[in-house]
XYZ file of N, CA and C in Angstrom:
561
model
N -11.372 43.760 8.449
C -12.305 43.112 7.555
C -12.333 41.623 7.861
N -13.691 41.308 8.326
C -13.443 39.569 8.406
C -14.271 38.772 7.241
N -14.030 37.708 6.674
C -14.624 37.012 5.749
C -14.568 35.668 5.994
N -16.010 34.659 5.703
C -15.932 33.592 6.629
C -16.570 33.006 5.138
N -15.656 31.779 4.607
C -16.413 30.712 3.718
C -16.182 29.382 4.179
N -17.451 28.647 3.728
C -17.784 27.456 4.182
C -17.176 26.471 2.960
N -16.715 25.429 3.184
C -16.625 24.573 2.214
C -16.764 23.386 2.449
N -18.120 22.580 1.519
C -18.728 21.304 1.905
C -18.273 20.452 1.036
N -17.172 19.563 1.127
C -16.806 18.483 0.169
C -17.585 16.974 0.032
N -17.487 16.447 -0.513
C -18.271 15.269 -0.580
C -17.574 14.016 -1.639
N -17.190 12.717 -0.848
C -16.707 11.861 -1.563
C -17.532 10.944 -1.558
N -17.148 9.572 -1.922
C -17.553 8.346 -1.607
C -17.867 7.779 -0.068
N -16.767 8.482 0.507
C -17.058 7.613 2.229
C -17.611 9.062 3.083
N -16.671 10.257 2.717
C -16.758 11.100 3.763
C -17.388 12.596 3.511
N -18.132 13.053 4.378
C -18.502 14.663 3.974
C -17.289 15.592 5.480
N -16.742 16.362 4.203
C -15.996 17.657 5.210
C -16.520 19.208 4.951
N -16.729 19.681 6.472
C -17.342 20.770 6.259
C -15.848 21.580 7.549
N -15.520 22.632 6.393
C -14.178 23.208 7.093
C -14.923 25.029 6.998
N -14.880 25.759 7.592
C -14.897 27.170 8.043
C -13.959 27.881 8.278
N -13.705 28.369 7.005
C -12.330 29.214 7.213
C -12.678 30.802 7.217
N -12.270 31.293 8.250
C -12.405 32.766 8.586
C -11.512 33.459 8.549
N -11.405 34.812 7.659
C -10.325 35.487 7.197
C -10.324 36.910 7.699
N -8.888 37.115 8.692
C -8.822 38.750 9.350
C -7.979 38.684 9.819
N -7.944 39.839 10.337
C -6.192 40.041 10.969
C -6.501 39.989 12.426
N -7.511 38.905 12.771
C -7.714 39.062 14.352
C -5.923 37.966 14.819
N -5.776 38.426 16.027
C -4.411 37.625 16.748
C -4.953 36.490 17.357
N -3.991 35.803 17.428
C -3.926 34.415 18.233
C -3.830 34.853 20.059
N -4.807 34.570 20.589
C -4.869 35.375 22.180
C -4.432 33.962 22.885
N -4.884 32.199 22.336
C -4.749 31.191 22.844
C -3.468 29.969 22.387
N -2.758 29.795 23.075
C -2.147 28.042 22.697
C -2.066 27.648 23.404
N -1.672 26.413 22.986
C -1.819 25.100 23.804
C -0.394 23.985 23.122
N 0.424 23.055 23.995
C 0.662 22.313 23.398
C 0.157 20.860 23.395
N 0.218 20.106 22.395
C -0.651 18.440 22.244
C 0.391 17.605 21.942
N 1.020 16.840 22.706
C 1.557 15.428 22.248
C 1.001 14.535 20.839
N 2.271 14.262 19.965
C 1.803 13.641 18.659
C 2.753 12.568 18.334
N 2.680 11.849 17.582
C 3.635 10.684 17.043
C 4.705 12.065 16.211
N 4.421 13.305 16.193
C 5.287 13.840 15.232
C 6.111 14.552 16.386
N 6.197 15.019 17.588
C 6.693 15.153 18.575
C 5.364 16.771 18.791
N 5.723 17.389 19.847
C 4.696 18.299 20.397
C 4.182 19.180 19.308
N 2.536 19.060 19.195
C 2.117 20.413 18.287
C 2.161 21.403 19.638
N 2.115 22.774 18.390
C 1.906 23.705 18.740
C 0.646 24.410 18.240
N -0.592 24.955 18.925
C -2.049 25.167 18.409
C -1.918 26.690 19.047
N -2.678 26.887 17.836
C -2.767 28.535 18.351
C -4.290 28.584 17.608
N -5.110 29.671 18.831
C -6.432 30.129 18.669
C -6.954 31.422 18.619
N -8.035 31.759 17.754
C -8.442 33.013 17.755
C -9.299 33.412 19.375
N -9.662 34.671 19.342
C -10.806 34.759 20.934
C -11.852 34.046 20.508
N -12.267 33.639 19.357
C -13.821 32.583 19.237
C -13.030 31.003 19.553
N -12.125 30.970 19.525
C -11.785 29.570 19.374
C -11.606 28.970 18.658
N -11.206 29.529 17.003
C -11.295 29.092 16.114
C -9.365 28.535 15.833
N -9.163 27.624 15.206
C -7.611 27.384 15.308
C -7.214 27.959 14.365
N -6.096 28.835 14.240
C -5.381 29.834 13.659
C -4.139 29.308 13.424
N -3.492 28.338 13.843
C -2.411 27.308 13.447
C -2.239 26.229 14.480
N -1.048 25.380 13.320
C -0.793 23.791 14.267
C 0.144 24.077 13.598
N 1.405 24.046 14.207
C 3.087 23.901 14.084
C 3.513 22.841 14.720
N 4.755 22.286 14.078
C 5.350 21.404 15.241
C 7.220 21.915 15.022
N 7.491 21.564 16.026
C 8.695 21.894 16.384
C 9.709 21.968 14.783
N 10.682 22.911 15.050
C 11.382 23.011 13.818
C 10.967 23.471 12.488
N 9.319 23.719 12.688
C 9.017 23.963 10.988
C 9.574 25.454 10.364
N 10.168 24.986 9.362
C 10.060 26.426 8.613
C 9.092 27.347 8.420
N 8.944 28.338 8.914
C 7.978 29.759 8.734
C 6.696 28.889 9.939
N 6.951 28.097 10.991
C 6.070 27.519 12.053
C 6.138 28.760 12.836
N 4.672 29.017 13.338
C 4.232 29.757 14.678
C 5.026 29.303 15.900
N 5.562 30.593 16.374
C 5.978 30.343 18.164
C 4.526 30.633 19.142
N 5.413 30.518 19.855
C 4.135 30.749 21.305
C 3.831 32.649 20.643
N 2.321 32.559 20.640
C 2.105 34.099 20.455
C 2.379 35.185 21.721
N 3.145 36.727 21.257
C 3.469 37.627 22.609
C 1.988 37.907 22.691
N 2.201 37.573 24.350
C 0.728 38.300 24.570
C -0.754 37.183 24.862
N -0.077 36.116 24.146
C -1.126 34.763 24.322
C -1.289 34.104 25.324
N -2.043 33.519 25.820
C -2.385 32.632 27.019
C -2.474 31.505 26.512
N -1.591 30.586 27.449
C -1.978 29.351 27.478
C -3.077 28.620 28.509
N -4.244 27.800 27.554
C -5.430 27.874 27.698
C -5.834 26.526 26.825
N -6.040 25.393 27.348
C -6.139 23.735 26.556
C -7.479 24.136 26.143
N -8.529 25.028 26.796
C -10.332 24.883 26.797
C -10.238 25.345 25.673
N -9.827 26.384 24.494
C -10.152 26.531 23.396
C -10.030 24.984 22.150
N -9.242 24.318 22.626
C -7.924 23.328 21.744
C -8.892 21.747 22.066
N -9.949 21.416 22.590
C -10.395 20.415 23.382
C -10.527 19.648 21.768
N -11.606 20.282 20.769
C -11.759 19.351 19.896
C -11.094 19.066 19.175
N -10.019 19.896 19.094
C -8.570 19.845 18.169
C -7.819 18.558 18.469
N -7.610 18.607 19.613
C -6.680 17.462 20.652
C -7.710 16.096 20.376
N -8.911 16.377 20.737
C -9.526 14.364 20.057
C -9.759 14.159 18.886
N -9.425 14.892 17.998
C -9.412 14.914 16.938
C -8.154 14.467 16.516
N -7.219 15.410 16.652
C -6.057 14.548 16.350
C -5.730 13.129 16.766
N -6.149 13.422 18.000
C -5.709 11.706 18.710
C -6.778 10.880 17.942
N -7.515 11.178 17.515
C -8.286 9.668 16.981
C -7.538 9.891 15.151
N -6.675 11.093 14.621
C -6.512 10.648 13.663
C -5.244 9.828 13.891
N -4.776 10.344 14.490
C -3.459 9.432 15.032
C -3.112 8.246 15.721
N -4.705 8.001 15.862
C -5.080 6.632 15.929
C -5.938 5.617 14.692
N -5.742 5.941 13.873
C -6.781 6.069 12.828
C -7.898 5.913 12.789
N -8.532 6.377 13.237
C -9.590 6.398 13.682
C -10.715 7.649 13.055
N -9.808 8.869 12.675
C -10.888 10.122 11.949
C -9.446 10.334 10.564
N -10.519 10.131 9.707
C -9.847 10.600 7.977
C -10.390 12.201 8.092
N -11.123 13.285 8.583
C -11.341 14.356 7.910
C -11.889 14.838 9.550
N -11.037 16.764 9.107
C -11.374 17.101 10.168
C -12.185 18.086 10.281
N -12.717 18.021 11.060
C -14.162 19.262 11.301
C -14.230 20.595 12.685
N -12.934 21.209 12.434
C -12.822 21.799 13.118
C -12.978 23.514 12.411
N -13.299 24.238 13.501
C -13.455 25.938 13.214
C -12.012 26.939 12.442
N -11.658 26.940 11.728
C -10.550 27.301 11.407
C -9.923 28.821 11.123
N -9.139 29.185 11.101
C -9.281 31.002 11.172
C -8.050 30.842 11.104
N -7.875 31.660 9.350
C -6.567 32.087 8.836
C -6.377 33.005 7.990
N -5.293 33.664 7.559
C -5.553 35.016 7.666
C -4.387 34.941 6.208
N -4.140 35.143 4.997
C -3.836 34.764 3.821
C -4.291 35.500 2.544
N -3.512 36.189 1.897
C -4.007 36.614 0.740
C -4.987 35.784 -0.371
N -6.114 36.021 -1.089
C -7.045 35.901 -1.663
C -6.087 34.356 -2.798
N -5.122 34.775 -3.045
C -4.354 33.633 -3.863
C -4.382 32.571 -2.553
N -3.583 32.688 -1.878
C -3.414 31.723 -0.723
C -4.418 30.968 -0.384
N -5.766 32.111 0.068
C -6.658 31.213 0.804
C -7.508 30.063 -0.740
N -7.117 30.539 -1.675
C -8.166 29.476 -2.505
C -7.164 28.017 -2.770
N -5.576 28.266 -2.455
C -4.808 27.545 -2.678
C -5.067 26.790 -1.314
N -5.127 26.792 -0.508
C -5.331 26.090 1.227
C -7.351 25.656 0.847
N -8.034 26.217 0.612
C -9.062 25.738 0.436
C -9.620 24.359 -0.815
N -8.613 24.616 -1.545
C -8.123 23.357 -2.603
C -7.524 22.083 -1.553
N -6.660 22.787 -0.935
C -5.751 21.596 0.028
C -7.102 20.710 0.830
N -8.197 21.591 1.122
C -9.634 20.930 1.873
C -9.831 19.618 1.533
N -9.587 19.896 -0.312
C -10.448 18.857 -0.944
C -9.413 17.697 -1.173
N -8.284 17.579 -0.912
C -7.743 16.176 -1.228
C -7.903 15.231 -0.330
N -8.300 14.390 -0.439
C -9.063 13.250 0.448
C -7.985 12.367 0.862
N -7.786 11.789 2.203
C -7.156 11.050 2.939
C -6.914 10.299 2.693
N -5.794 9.351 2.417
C -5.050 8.314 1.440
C -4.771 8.959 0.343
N -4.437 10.451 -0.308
C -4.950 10.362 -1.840
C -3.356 11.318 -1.967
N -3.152 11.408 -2.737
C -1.770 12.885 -2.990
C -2.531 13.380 -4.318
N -1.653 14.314 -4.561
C -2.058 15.781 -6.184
C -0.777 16.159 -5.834
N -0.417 16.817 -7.181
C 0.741 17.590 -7.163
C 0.383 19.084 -7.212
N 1.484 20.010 -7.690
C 0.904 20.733 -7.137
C 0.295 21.690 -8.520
N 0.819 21.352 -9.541
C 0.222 21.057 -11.150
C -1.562 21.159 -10.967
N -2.029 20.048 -10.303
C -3.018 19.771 -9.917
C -4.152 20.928 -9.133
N -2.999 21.194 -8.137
C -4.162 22.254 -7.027
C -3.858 23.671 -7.988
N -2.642 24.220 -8.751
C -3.106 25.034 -9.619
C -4.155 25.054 -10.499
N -4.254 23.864 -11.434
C -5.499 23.123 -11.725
C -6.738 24.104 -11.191
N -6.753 23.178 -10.352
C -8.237 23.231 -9.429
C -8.955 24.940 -8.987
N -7.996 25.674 -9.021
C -8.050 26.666 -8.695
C -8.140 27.708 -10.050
N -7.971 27.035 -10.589
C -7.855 28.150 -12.432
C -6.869 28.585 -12.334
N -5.370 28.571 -11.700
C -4.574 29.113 -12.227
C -3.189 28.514 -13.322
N -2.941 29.480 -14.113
C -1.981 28.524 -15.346
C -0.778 27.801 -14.893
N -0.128 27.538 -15.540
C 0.918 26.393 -15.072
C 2.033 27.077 -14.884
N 1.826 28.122 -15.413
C 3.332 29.319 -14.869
C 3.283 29.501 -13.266
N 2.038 29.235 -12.789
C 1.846 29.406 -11.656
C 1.922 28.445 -9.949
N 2.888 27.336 -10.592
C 2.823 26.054 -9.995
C 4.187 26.721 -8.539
N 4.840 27.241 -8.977
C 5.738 27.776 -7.922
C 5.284 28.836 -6.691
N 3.836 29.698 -7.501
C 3.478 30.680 -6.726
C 2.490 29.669 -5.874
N 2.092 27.969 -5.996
C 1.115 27.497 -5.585
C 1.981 27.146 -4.627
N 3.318 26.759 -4.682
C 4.123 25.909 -3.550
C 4.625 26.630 -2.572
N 4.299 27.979 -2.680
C 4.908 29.061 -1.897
C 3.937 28.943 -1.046
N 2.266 29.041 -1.718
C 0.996 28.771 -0.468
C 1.388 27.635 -0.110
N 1.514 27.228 -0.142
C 1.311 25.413 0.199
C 2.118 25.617 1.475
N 3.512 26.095 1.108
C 4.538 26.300 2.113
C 3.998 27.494 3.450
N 3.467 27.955 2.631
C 2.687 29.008 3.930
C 1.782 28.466 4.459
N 1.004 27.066 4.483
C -0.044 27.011 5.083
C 0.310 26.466 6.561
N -0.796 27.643 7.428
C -0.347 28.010 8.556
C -1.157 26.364 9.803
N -1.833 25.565 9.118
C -2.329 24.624 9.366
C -2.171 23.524 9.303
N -0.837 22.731 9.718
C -0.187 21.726 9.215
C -1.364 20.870 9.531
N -1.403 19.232 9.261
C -2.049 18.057 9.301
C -3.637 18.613 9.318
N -3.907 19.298 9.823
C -5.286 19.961 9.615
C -5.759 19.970 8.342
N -4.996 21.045 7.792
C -4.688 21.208 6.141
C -3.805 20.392 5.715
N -4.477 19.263 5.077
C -3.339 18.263 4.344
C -2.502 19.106 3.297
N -1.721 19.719 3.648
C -0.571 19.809 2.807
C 0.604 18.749 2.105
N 0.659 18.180 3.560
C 1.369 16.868 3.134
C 1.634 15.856 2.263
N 0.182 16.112 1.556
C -0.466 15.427 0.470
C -0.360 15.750 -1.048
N 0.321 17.001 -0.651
C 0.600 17.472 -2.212
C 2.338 16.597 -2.513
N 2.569 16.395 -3.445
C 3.530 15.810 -4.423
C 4.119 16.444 -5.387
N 5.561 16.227 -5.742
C 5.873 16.766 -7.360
C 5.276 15.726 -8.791
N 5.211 16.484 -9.711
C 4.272 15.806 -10.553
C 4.855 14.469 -11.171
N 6.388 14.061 -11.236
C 6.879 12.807 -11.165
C 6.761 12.058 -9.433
N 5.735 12.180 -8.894
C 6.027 11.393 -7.787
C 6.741 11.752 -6.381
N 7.403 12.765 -6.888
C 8.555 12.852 -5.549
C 8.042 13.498 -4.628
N 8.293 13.464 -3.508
C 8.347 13.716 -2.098
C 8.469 15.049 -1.932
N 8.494 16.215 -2.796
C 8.759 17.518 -2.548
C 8.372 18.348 -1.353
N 9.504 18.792 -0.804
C 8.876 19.932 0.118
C 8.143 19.998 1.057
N 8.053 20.208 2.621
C 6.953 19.888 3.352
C 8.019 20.990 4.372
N 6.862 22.228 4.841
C 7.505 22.866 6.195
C 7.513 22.374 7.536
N 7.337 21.244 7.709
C 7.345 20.243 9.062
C 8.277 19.470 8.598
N 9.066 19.358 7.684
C 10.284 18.656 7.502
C 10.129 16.873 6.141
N 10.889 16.819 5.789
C 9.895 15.736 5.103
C 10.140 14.222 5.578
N 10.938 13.985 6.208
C 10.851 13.013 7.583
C 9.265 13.005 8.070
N 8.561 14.336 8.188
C 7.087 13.982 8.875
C 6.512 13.821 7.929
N 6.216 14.438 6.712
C 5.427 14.334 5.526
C 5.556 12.858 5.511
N 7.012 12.033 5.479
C 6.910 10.616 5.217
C 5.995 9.493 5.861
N 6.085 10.119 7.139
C 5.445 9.559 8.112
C 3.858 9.996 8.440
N 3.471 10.617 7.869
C 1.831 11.091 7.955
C 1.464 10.144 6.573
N 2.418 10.043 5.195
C 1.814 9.182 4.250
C 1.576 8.062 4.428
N 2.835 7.322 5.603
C 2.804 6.385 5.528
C 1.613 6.207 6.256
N 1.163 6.848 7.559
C 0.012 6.609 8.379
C -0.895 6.670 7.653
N -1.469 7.254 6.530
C -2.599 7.487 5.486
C -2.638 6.325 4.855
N -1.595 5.308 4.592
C -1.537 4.516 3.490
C -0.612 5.100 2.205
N -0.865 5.696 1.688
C -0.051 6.362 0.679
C 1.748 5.741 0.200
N 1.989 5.785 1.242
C 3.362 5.064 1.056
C 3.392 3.871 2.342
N 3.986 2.621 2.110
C 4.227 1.505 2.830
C 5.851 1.182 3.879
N 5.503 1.115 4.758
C 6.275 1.553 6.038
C 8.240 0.849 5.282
C-alpha cells in the first residue's frame, strides 16, 4: 500500500513543500555526505526519494542497506542542500521524502515539518498540534525518537517543556550544535 501527502507550510519568510510517501518499498540506494556533524548516511527509495539521513552512532540510525547500492545520482539534491544549510545559506528543505511509519508516527514527523528554523516546541506542543492528549507526550517522543530523517526532519528542535535539551538520537552533543547553527542557543 503506498500513500503520498503533501504538506505546504507557510510563514513569514519561508514556504515548505515536503512529500512524504508511505510503504514498505526498501532502500535500493546510499550514499555517504561529509557534514560538520561527521559523515551522513542517506538512504533512497528506487524513485529517489530519501528514506533516511543517519549519522554515525545514532540510536535506532540506518546502516548501509543489504542489498543496496551505493549510488551519489539519487542523493545530488540532498548533498546541496545540506551543504548550503550547513553553510547557512537554506533554512527549509525541499526534498522528495519516503518513510514508512505508523499513522501515529507519520502525523507526529509531519508536525516536526512545521517547526520553523531558529524556533524549538516541546513535545507538549507537537502532541498539541496533532490532537493528541497530554497522556500522550511520551508516545510523541518515542516518534520523535523514531524519526528516520535526522536534520531533514527537524527533530532537533523539539525541547522538554522547562527548556531542557531532552533527547536527540544523533546524540545531544549534535542537537547542541545544529541549535547553535540555527541560532537557538549561543555558541
Amino acid at each position: 500500500m503506498t500513500t503520498t501527502n503533501t504538506t505546504n507550510t507557510t510563514n513569514a519568510t519561508n514556504t515548505t513543500k515536503v512529500t512524504t510517501t508511505t510503504s514498505s518499498t526498501p532502500h535500493p540506494y546510499w550514499t555517504s555526505v561529509p557534514s560538520p556533524l561527521g559523515p551522513l548516511l542517506l538512504t533512497a527509495g528506487p524513485d529517489g526519494e530519501l528514506t533516511s539521513l543517519s549519522v554515525p552512532g545514532q540510536k535506532g540510525g540506518r546502516g548501509v542497506p543489504a542489498g543496496g547500492r551505493q549510488d551519489p545520482g539519487p542523493f545530488r539534491a540532498a548533498e546541496e542542500q545540506l551543504a548550503a544549510y550547513f553553510a547557512g545559506e537554506l533554512r527549509d528543505f525541499r526534498l522528495p521524502l519516503h518513510t514508512a511509519g505508523t499513522p501515529f508516527r507519520e502525523k507526529v514527523w509531519a508536525a516536526l515539518d512545521d517547526v520553523p528554523y531558529g524556533a524549538t516546541v516541546s513535545y507538549g506542543e507537537i502532541a498539541a498540534r496533532i490532537g493528541a492528549s497530554r497522556a500522550a507526550v511520551r508516545a510523541v517522543g518515542g516518534a520523535i525518537g523514531a524519526n528516520p530523517l535526522l536534520i531533514v526532519r527537524p527533530c532537533h528542535r523539539v525541547i522538554g517543556a522547562d527548556g531542557s535539551l531532552t533527547g536527540y538520537a544523533g546524540g545531544l552533543d549534535r542537537k547542541v550544535r545544529l541549535l547553535t547553527h540555527e541560532g537557538v542557543l549561543r555558541p
